[in-house]
Amino acid sequence: MQEPKKILKYDVLVIGGGIAGGESAINLANLGYKVLLVEKELSIGGKMILLSKVFPTLDCAACITTPKVSEIARHPNITIFTSAEVTEITKKDEHQFEAIVLQKPRYVNVADCTGCQLCEQACPVNVTDEYQYGLVGRKAAYIPFSIASPRAAAIDIDNCTLCGACERACPTKCIDFTQTDEEYLVKVKSVVVATGFKLFDPLKIPRYGFDKCKNVITSMQMERELAPTRPFNTILRPGDGKMPDNIAYVLCTGSRDKSVGNPICSQICCMYSIKQAQLLMGALPMADITIYYLHIRAFGKGFNEFYAQAQDMGVEFVKGKVGKISEKENGNLILRYEDIEEGVVKEAEHDMVVLSVGVLPNQGIDEVFDNQKLQLDPFHFVNQSDILASPAKTSIEGVFVAGTASGPMDIPDSILSGGAASAETTSYLRRANQ
Amino acid sequence: MEIEKGKTAKYLKEKRPVPKQVTEQLKYFTKIKKNILNALKEGDKTVPQLAEVLNLPKDEVLFQLMSLLKYGFVETGEIDDMDEFFYYKIKSNGKN
Ligand SMILES: Cc1cc2nc3c(=O)[nH]c(=O)nc-3n(C[C@H](O)[C@H](O)[C@H](O)COP(=O)(O)OP(=O)(O)OC[C@H]3O[C@@H](n4cnc5c(N)ncnc54)[C@H](O)[C@@H]3O)c2cc1C
Ligand code: SF4
């Protein structure tokens, strides 16, 4: 392998710029530690920055995330690499880690980009917008989303026709197609793993008809439909643009289901579905919302009241196991389910179905550690080796875990976990100075 | 080859030919955009109406139409009498 070009030194390497990694980074930076935050996407903020409102307070997600993200981005002790990945971490000794960080080209000099979007307007290409979870298109020269941090353009090189229109439109001449991969050797004293989670892929349950039936969507897609920066003019069925008025939720899609290899509860789907149901009742006052559930997990502070509030608003809760979803000619969907209370199989018609997809581990981070083993738990999340006394501790001394990298959890718990990781990292770093 | 700031696409084009599928994708969008805008010039339409005129699946029409809405070519009109489908129209101060 080619020698890394540049050597960089920081106190802590934080991997993953979601809310958990961000919280760890900001706490450590406030204590005076120099932090390198490495994020694989074009923006920091993780999943939270793409949510509509958050349970149980119904605060606007962007209103909470944006100030936090800009505090992280502006902090003098935090350096952020976006579109970057850590490819290797070697523990040389206690308080001595060496990481290889691969910075992928964005083809835009971020420092010079004003976010004016003239490149976006000039670009003739239309491809699927991954930040809108496939519901609408985007250009190949694009700002990932309006509240992205950095709010700078990027070129999707795989879909770019290299026509040069973006370059001609750019007033600051910051688009640069000569950029290539850059590798850095980063020396740090400690590492925080905050690589978050991934969503269950509903194609793994073909009987739910995702993709085949166009009006079956995922909860993350509904989250985008409900957000102020939504893909459509209002809430619409992706199959034909009809405004839905009878929406069903299928809880536990890909969770608590051995047949898809994920036997555990995802902890957040009940609550985010109840949240979305409440938001939908506000947005579509005439709509009926039905939630098909096995058990409702409303364990946190204010959660049970939030659940009761949804019931009072008229959300229907059906204790039922959905077996199959099929499509009628008009795009409506027939749900065949077992009514658990009555013990009979029933059918119901809805005009849109939301699959409340579960939380899965973002696999692969353990493979980055080359001379020590980052142990995973039986479900492939990062193992917390001392969960009661030291929840951020992992199998490697000096490597800590924050947020959903260690298992499913909501935002308040991810922030608490990020806080715990920063506290334990601080205590480890202080030992270096003794 | 000398690389001039603001004209670097040319440089990459020499090193990395554009895959055929990317050019095809652009051709498709250019065509569908023209067809949707032409159909809307004839009068405001809902997604099912556009799908019928263009002989395309409704989900495909919605995806492309919403992209055009995002890019400022199209705007939302009234909802139909059944309160089901919106009409879409050419943006009055649009770039057409
Ligand atoms: C549909 C839906 C609705 C939700 N609604 C709510 C709600 O209302 N209230 C609530 O409390 N919670 C809600 N949640 C849960 C919430 O999204 C999570 O609790 C929170 O996002 C977890 O934050 P995190 O930082 O641990 O992970 P993430 O948000 O997943 O962030 C991880 C970050 O790490 C990056 N990353 C991953 N791997 C690497 C790597 N190898 N190198 C570099 N970077 C990497 C990712 O790109 C990402 O930016 C919802 C979740 C979903 C799916
Ligand atoms: S690349 Fe240029 S045109 Fe595009 S947003 Fe940045 S400054 Fe504007």
XYZ file of C-alpha atoms and ligand atoms in Angstrom:
591
model
C 0.000 0.000 0.000
C 1.058 3.521 -0.779
C 2.487 5.524 2.189
C -0.034 7.852 3.812
C 0.775 11.391 2.763
C -0.005 13.390 5.839
C 0.358 12.692 9.530
C -2.252 14.260 11.790
C -2.399 14.280 15.594
C -5.458 14.560 17.808
C -6.436 13.467 21.293
C -9.546 11.555 20.225
C -10.853 10.034 17.019
C -14.664 9.921 16.933
C -16.032 7.636 14.216
C -19.549 8.602 13.132
C -21.097 12.067 13.155
C -24.634 11.233 14.282
C -26.137 12.668 17.433
C -24.164 10.278 19.670
C -20.770 10.919 18.057
C -21.536 14.626 17.924
C -22.375 14.720 21.632
C -19.130 12.898 22.537
C -17.103 15.208 20.294
C -18.563 18.406 21.706
C -18.091 17.333 25.345
C -14.484 16.351 24.736
C -13.801 19.523 22.765
C -15.285 21.656 25.557
C -12.804 20.056 27.951
C -9.970 21.162 25.703
C -9.275 17.905 23.877
C -8.588 18.001 20.164
C -11.058 15.809 18.322
C -11.148 14.430 14.792
C -14.723 13.513 13.788
C -14.866 11.176 10.797
C -18.217 10.845 9.003
C -18.779 8.671 5.951
C -21.690 10.699 4.557
C -21.566 14.192 2.997
C -23.081 15.746 6.146
C -22.921 15.183 9.869
C -26.171 14.785 11.833
C -26.864 11.080 11.258
C -30.469 9.936 11.029
C -31.743 12.586 13.426
C -31.115 15.467 11.044
C -33.540 13.820 8.592
C -36.409 13.296 11.038
C -39.627 15.350 11.155
C -40.483 15.851 14.811
C -39.351 13.812 17.781
C -41.234 11.797 20.360
C -42.373 12.316 23.038
C -42.178 16.118 22.975
C -42.992 16.619 19.272
C -40.160 19.132 19.014
C -39.017 19.810 15.481
C -35.984 17.578 14.856
C -34.227 20.102 12.619
C -34.684 22.856 15.238
C -32.797 20.752 17.779
C -30.221 19.247 15.434
C -29.251 22.357 13.464
C -27.856 24.405 16.388
C -26.081 21.327 17.743
C -24.553 20.471 14.401
C -23.379 24.034 13.831
C -21.848 24.134 17.325
C -19.892 20.990 16.433
C -18.883 22.387 13.045
C -17.705 25.711 14.488
C -15.865 24.358 17.528
C -12.160 25.244 17.359
C -11.179 21.901 18.922
C -13.123 19.759 16.445
C -11.935 18.890 12.950
C -14.533 17.204 10.753
C -13.870 14.956 7.787
C -17.031 14.158 5.819
C -17.077 11.575 2.964
C -14.327 9.881 4.908
C -13.768 6.449 6.358
C -11.434 4.926 8.857
C -9.898 1.929 7.139
C -7.488 0.700 9.809
C -6.794 1.236 13.511
C -3.736 -0.137 15.256
C -3.206 0.085 18.981
C 0.505 0.743 19.395
C 0.403 1.036 23.155
C -1.822 2.389 25.901
C -2.967 5.890 24.787
C -1.372 5.388 21.389
C -3.574 4.522 18.436
C -2.770 4.941 14.771
C -5.619 5.167 12.275
C -5.671 5.355 8.505
C -8.370 7.711 7.309
C -9.444 7.714 3.686
C -10.854 11.017 2.492
C -12.932 10.525 -0.646
C -13.211 13.325 -3.180
C -16.280 15.583 -3.019
C -15.102 17.381 -6.182
C -15.926 20.687 -4.469
C -13.642 22.820 -2.309
C -15.927 23.125 0.682
C -14.217 26.229 2.073
C -14.987 28.202 -1.093
C -18.548 26.940 -1.686
C -21.182 29.483 -0.707
C -24.074 27.021 -1.048
C -25.697 29.223 -3.700
C -26.961 26.136 -5.589
C -26.177 27.574 -9.013
C -24.341 24.338 -9.840
C -27.432 22.381 -8.853
C -29.614 24.503 -11.147
C -27.184 24.080 -14.036
C -26.808 20.302 -13.691
C -29.038 18.527 -16.247
C -29.055 15.128 -14.518
C -31.867 13.664 -12.370
C -31.159 10.667 -10.149
C -32.736 9.189 -7.032
C -32.266 11.319 -3.915
C -30.993 9.008 -1.189
C -31.518 11.673 1.503
C -35.234 11.650 0.576
C -35.128 7.844 0.723
C -35.828 7.448 -2.988
C -39.093 9.408 -3.120
C -37.853 12.161 -5.442
C -34.906 13.010 -7.667
C -31.828 15.142 -7.168
C -29.093 16.511 -9.401
C -25.611 15.041 -9.800
C -24.217 18.388 -8.579
C -26.129 18.859 -5.351
C -26.313 20.090 -1.802
C -27.274 16.902 0.081
C -30.198 18.597 1.896
C -30.973 22.133 2.977
C -29.754 21.821 6.570
C -26.693 19.707 5.712
C -23.459 20.508 7.514
C -21.301 21.473 5.718
C -23.910 23.139 3.526
C -21.769 22.725 0.460
C -22.265 21.166 -2.927
C -20.926 17.740 -3.881
C -20.625 15.944 -7.186
C -22.076 12.450 -7.515
C -19.359 11.292 -9.839
C -21.022 7.966 -10.642
C -23.993 9.788 -12.172
C -22.184 12.801 -13.595
C -21.974 13.239 -17.365
C -18.944 15.527 -16.933
C -20.667 18.136 -19.063
C -19.004 20.923 -17.077
C -22.224 22.953 -16.671
C -21.769 23.112 -12.884
C -18.256 24.487 -13.238
C -19.381 27.151 -15.653
C -22.194 28.183 -13.301
C -20.108 28.275 -10.129
C -19.237 31.864 -9.240
C -16.394 30.902 -6.914
C -14.856 28.248 -9.172
C -14.807 25.784 -6.304
C -15.739 22.694 -8.305
C -12.655 20.606 -8.898
C -12.788 17.361 -10.865
C -9.085 16.752 -10.285
C -9.670 15.764 -6.654
C -8.714 12.188 -5.782
C -8.703 9.923 -2.709
C -6.426 11.132 0.074
C -5.068 9.010 2.873
C -4.045 10.300 6.287
C -2.198 8.650 9.135
C -3.922 9.867 12.275
C -2.279 9.490 15.694
C -4.710 9.635 18.624
C -4.826 8.666 22.279
C -8.337 7.278 22.292
C -11.186 6.269 19.963
C -14.975 6.644 20.229
C -17.049 4.362 17.979
C -20.398 6.042 17.186
C -21.238 4.419 13.891
C -24.982 4.235 14.565
C -27.447 1.816 13.064
C -28.926 0.810 9.765
C -32.550 0.229 8.921
C -34.007 -3.183 8.202
C -34.468 -3.764 4.470
C -38.154 -4.672 3.989
C -37.369 -6.485 0.724
C -36.305 -9.313 3.036
C -40.005 -9.907 3.808
C -41.461 -10.290 0.286
C -44.976 -10.980 1.620
C -45.174 -7.345 2.767
C -44.975 -6.289 -0.863
C -42.454 -3.448 -0.455
C -41.341 -2.139 -3.867
C -43.920 -4.259 -5.663
C -46.840 -2.422 -4.078
C -45.942 1.236 -4.565
C -48.078 2.488 -1.676
C -46.206 0.407 0.887
C -43.446 2.628 2.268
C -40.973 2.555 5.146
C -41.229 4.636 8.294
C -38.141 6.593 7.236
C -39.897 7.503 3.987
C -42.934 8.653 5.996
C -40.567 10.602 8.251
C -39.413 12.480 5.110
C -43.004 13.010 3.930
C -43.770 14.607 7.307
C -40.649 16.797 7.464
C -40.783 20.481 6.455
C -38.241 19.681 3.724
C -40.535 16.975 2.356
C -40.165 15.424 -1.104
C -43.772 16.112 -2.195
C -46.071 19.122 -1.937
C -47.866 17.327 0.888
C -48.344 13.760 2.138
C -49.030 11.662 -0.941
C -49.021 8.041 -1.984
C -45.862 7.380 -4.006
C -47.853 5.058 -6.272
C -50.089 7.696 -7.817
C -49.953 10.975 -5.886
C -53.276 10.450 -4.100
C -53.646 12.073 -0.695
C -54.118 9.059 1.614
C -56.965 8.920 4.105
C -56.660 5.460 5.611
C -53.108 4.627 6.632
C -51.901 1.447 8.359
C -48.685 0.894 10.320
C -47.110 -2.544 10.579
C -44.985 -2.593 13.718
C -42.027 -4.915 14.309
C -41.143 -5.116 10.583
C -37.809 -6.921 10.774
C -37.655 -6.878 14.569
C -38.469 -9.622 17.079
C -38.470 -11.951 14.088
C -36.110 -14.910 14.095
C -37.037 -15.749 10.512
C -35.218 -12.622 9.309
C -32.314 -13.081 11.702
C -33.245 -10.267 14.085
C -34.872 -11.637 17.232
C -34.568 -8.451 19.316
C -36.834 -5.457 19.851
C -35.752 -2.280 18.070
C -37.049 -0.155 20.945
C -37.933 2.903 18.881
C -40.467 1.739 16.265
C -43.526 1.697 18.540
C -42.869 5.234 19.659
C -41.898 6.696 16.294
C -45.006 5.098 14.734
C -47.232 6.595 17.457
C -45.501 9.917 16.806
C -46.065 9.699 13.050
C -49.705 8.715 13.630
C -50.218 11.871 15.701
C -48.474 14.021 13.098
C -50.570 12.475 10.321
C -53.766 13.214 12.216
C -52.648 16.823 12.340
C -51.660 16.958 8.671
C -54.621 14.946 7.334
C -57.474 15.647 9.762
C -59.899 13.361 7.907
C -57.544 10.370 7.827
C -57.961 7.114 9.741
C -54.759 5.695 11.185
C -54.501 2.082 12.312
C -51.489 0.612 14.063
C -51.071 -3.186 13.887
C -48.913 -4.223 16.838
C -47.795 -7.207 18.858
C -46.955 -5.318 22.060
C -46.523 -1.585 22.552
C -43.161 -0.724 24.086
C -43.697 2.627 25.778
C -41.064 2.377 28.481
C -39.480 5.849 28.628
C -40.334 9.040 30.440
C -43.616 10.415 29.129
C -43.994 7.552 26.618
C -47.098 5.941 28.068
C -48.844 9.315 28.199
C -47.818 9.857 24.581
C -49.377 6.509 23.668
C -52.586 7.408 25.545
C -52.646 10.762 23.755
C -52.620 8.963 20.381
C -55.510 6.769 21.507
C -57.446 9.845 22.627
C -56.819 11.450 19.253
C -58.498 8.482 17.591
C -55.573 6.371 16.380
C -56.793 2.786 16.224
C -54.592 0.119 17.781
C -55.141 -3.451 16.575
C -53.298 -6.280 18.297
C -52.601 -8.272 15.191
C -49.897 -10.050 13.287
C -49.834 -9.048 9.630
C -49.213 -12.016 7.353
C -49.502 -10.600 3.866
C -50.055 -7.345 2.044
C -51.468 -7.355 -1.467
C -52.384 -4.590 -3.864
C -55.732 -3.875 -5.486
C -56.018 -2.354 -8.932
C -56.710 1.108 -7.480
C -53.468 0.962 -5.481
C -55.214 0.230 -2.173
C -53.782 -2.515 -0.024
C -55.349 -5.563 1.566
C -53.779 -6.542 4.868
C -54.331 -10.119 5.921
C -53.702 -10.398 9.650
C -54.296 -12.548 12.655
C -56.414 -10.688 15.195
C -54.589 -11.852 18.319
C -57.337 -10.929 20.761
C -60.057 -12.798 18.831
C -57.790 -15.516 17.468
C -59.116 -15.211 13.919
C -57.648 -14.249 10.572
C -59.085 -11.037 9.149
C -58.617 -8.753 6.191
C -58.620 -4.966 6.121
C -58.250 -2.424 3.330
C -56.033 0.658 3.607
C -54.865 3.135 1.007
C -51.295 3.349 2.272
C -49.139 1.124 4.484
C -46.104 2.176 6.504
C -43.658 -0.554 7.527
C -42.112 0.344 10.874
C -38.697 -1.014 10.042
C -36.324 -2.071 12.777
C -32.838 -1.128 13.861
C -29.916 -3.260 12.705
C -26.198 -2.975 13.461
C -24.020 -1.064 11.025
C -21.589 -3.902 10.544
C -17.914 -3.768 9.685
C -16.353 -1.395 12.219
C -14.808 -4.315 14.148
C -12.839 -5.291 11.028
C -11.037 -1.949 11.096
C -9.143 -2.831 14.283
C -6.123 -4.798 13.163
C -4.201 -5.962 16.229
C -6.978 -6.025 18.848
C -10.425 -7.483 18.755
C -13.419 -5.190 19.069
C -15.919 -7.641 20.449
C -19.486 -7.626 19.163
C -22.564 -8.823 21.032
C -24.637 -11.788 19.747
C -26.626 -9.385 17.537
C -23.470 -7.796 16.032
C -23.694 -4.479 17.871
C -20.495 -3.333 19.625
C -20.302 -5.241 22.900
C -20.405 -3.218 26.105
C -17.933 -5.203 28.186
C -19.046 -3.669 31.516
C -22.576 -2.531 30.760
C -23.608 -1.709 34.328
C -20.525 -0.015 35.712
C -19.006 1.445 32.583
C -21.495 1.434 29.686
C -19.162 2.965 27.083
C -16.341 0.473 27.695
C -15.532 -1.987 24.894
C -13.214 -4.976 24.707
C -10.321 -2.653 23.780
C -8.970 -0.400 26.521
C -9.139 3.173 25.193
C -11.883 2.457 22.656
C -15.368 3.544 23.753
C -18.811 3.141 22.191
C -21.572 5.741 21.922
C -25.208 5.619 20.806
C -26.879 3.026 18.636
C -23.543 1.447 17.680
C -24.075 -0.523 20.913
C -27.769 -1.360 20.354
C -31.136 0.174 19.501
C -31.995 3.343 21.417
C -33.783 6.648 20.970
C -32.331 10.146 20.795
C -32.334 10.988 24.524
C -30.553 7.708 25.274
C -28.106 8.217 22.376
C -27.201 11.618 23.794
C -26.790 10.148 27.281
C -24.647 7.396 25.814
C -22.543 9.955 23.917
C -22.111 11.793 27.215
C -21.047 8.587 28.982
C -18.534 7.833 26.228
C -16.998 11.295 26.526
C -16.781 10.998 30.329
C -15.101 7.592 30.139
C -12.772 8.806 27.401
C -11.797 11.785 29.571
C -11.035 9.545 32.490
C -8.882 7.329 30.237
C -7.050 10.362 28.814
C -6.410 11.785 32.286
C -4.741 8.517 33.232
C -2.305 9.142 30.372
C -1.228 12.378 31.980
C -0.635 10.955 35.456
C -2.157 18.621 -19.762
C -2.583 21.978 -18.111
C -5.564 22.148 -15.788
C -7.509 25.373 -15.726
C -9.606 26.223 -12.653
C -13.290 26.145 -13.553
C -12.689 23.811 -16.524
C -11.633 20.620 -14.794
C -14.457 18.359 -16.052
C -12.621 18.089 -19.359
C -9.577 16.749 -17.545
C -11.515 13.974 -15.793
C -13.376 13.089 -18.985
C -10.076 12.135 -20.572
C -9.139 9.920 -17.656
C -12.550 8.413 -16.970
C -15.038 7.944 -19.782
C -18.687 8.548 -18.880
C -20.537 5.203 -18.664
C -23.208 4.695 -21.323
C -25.920 4.150 -18.741
C -25.277 7.641 -17.300
C -25.791 9.268 -20.702
C -28.894 7.141 -21.290
C -30.274 8.233 -17.913
C -29.809 11.886 -18.878
C -31.501 11.351 -22.240
C -34.449 9.690 -20.503
C -34.904 12.537 -18.021
C -34.599 15.205 -20.719
C -37.279 13.437 -22.737
C -39.663 12.831 -19.857
C -39.236 16.408 -18.632
C -40.150 17.718 -22.072
C -43.158 15.426 -22.288
C -44.474 16.320 -18.822
C -44.049 20.055 -19.416
C -45.705 19.831 -22.841
C -48.639 17.929 -21.374
C -49.030 20.538 -18.629
C -48.888 23.356 -21.172
C -52.086 21.902 -22.607
C -53.743 22.247 -19.194
C -53.306 21.468 -15.490
C -53.259 17.751 -14.748
C -53.252 15.246 -11.888
C -50.758 12.372 -11.721
C -53.234 9.769 -13.100
C -54.165 12.148 -15.940
C -50.496 12.711 -16.819
C -49.842 8.970 -16.646
C -52.623 8.364 -19.129
C -51.472 11.044 -21.571
C -47.830 9.951 -21.375
C -48.593 6.252 -21.207
C -46.331 5.799 -18.198
C -46.798 4.120 -14.795
C -48.267 6.527 -12.216
C -45.426 6.055 -9.722
C -42.886 6.961 -12.397
C -44.858 10.099 -13.287
C -45.053 11.119 -9.631
C -41.289 10.695 -9.158
C -40.405 12.775 -12.209
C -43.131 15.361 -11.575
C -42.031 15.876 -7.965
C -38.455 16.315 -9.207
C -39.689 19.029 -11.581
C -41.598 20.616 -8.687
C -38.385 20.610 -6.647
C -36.405 22.159 -9.515
C -38.966 24.950 -9.933
C -40.524 24.008 -13.294
C -43.900 22.987 -11.937
C -46.185 24.141 -9.131
C -49.110 22.671 -7.217
C -52.609 23.726 -8.183
C -56.028 22.951 -6.727
C -57.118 19.577 -5.382
C -59.842 17.706 -7.291
C -63.495 17.602 -6.203
C -63.007 14.316 -4.350
C -60.112 15.785 -2.310
C -57.867 13.037 -3.643
C -55.527 14.270 -6.376
C -53.819 17.630 -6.786
C -53.570 19.323 -10.138
C -50.088 20.396 -11.179
C -49.278 23.249 -13.508
C -46.386 24.986 -15.201
C -44.816 27.423 -12.766
C -45.983 30.876 -13.750
C -42.571 32.492 -13.356
C -40.803 29.230 -14.168
C -37.762 28.721 -16.299
C -39.559 27.344 -19.329
C -38.100 6.435 11.238
C -37.387 6.799 12.496
C -37.940 7.763 13.350
C -37.307 8.079 14.559
N -37.903 8.990 15.377
C -37.355 9.254 16.593
C -37.979 10.157 17.512
O -39.022 10.745 17.194
N -37.412 10.349 18.740
C -36.275 9.697 19.128
O -35.818 9.880 20.252
N -35.636 8.843 18.265
C -36.150 8.613 17.018
N -35.502 7.753 16.156
C -34.227 7.144 16.580
C -33.019 8.038 16.265
O -32.928 8.189 14.883
C -31.744 7.410 16.832
O -31.890 7.231 18.214
C -30.507 8.280 16.618
O -30.428 8.713 15.289
C -29.251 7.495 16.973
O -28.121 8.301 16.788
P -26.664 7.666 16.525
O -25.727 8.812 16.491
O -26.412 6.590 17.500
O -26.768 6.941 15.096
P -26.975 7.493 13.602
O -28.007 8.526 13.557
O -27.155 6.258 12.786
O -25.577 8.155 13.243
C -24.424 7.399 12.970
C -23.518 8.175 12.048
O -22.318 7.436 11.836
C -22.007 7.428 10.459
N -21.196 6.215 10.188
C -21.604 4.927 10.195
N -20.568 4.093 9.936
C -19.489 4.886 9.761
C -18.115 4.617 9.469
N -17.671 3.367 9.318
N -17.273 5.658 9.355
C -17.713 6.950 9.519
N -18.998 7.252 9.793
C -19.875 6.241 9.922
C -23.347 7.441 9.772
O -23.242 7.910 8.449
C -24.135 8.391 10.677
O -23.973 9.739 10.316
C -36.097 7.450 14.925
C -35.516 6.517 14.047
C -36.150 6.190 12.856
C -35.537 5.175 11.957
S -20.252 24.759 -6.077
Fe -20.328 26.894 -6.710
S -22.358 27.073 -7.638
Fe -22.373 25.224 -6.426
S -23.093 25.820 -4.427
Fe -20.871 25.939 -4.318
S -20.445 28.068 -4.809
Fe -22.533 27.678 -5.507
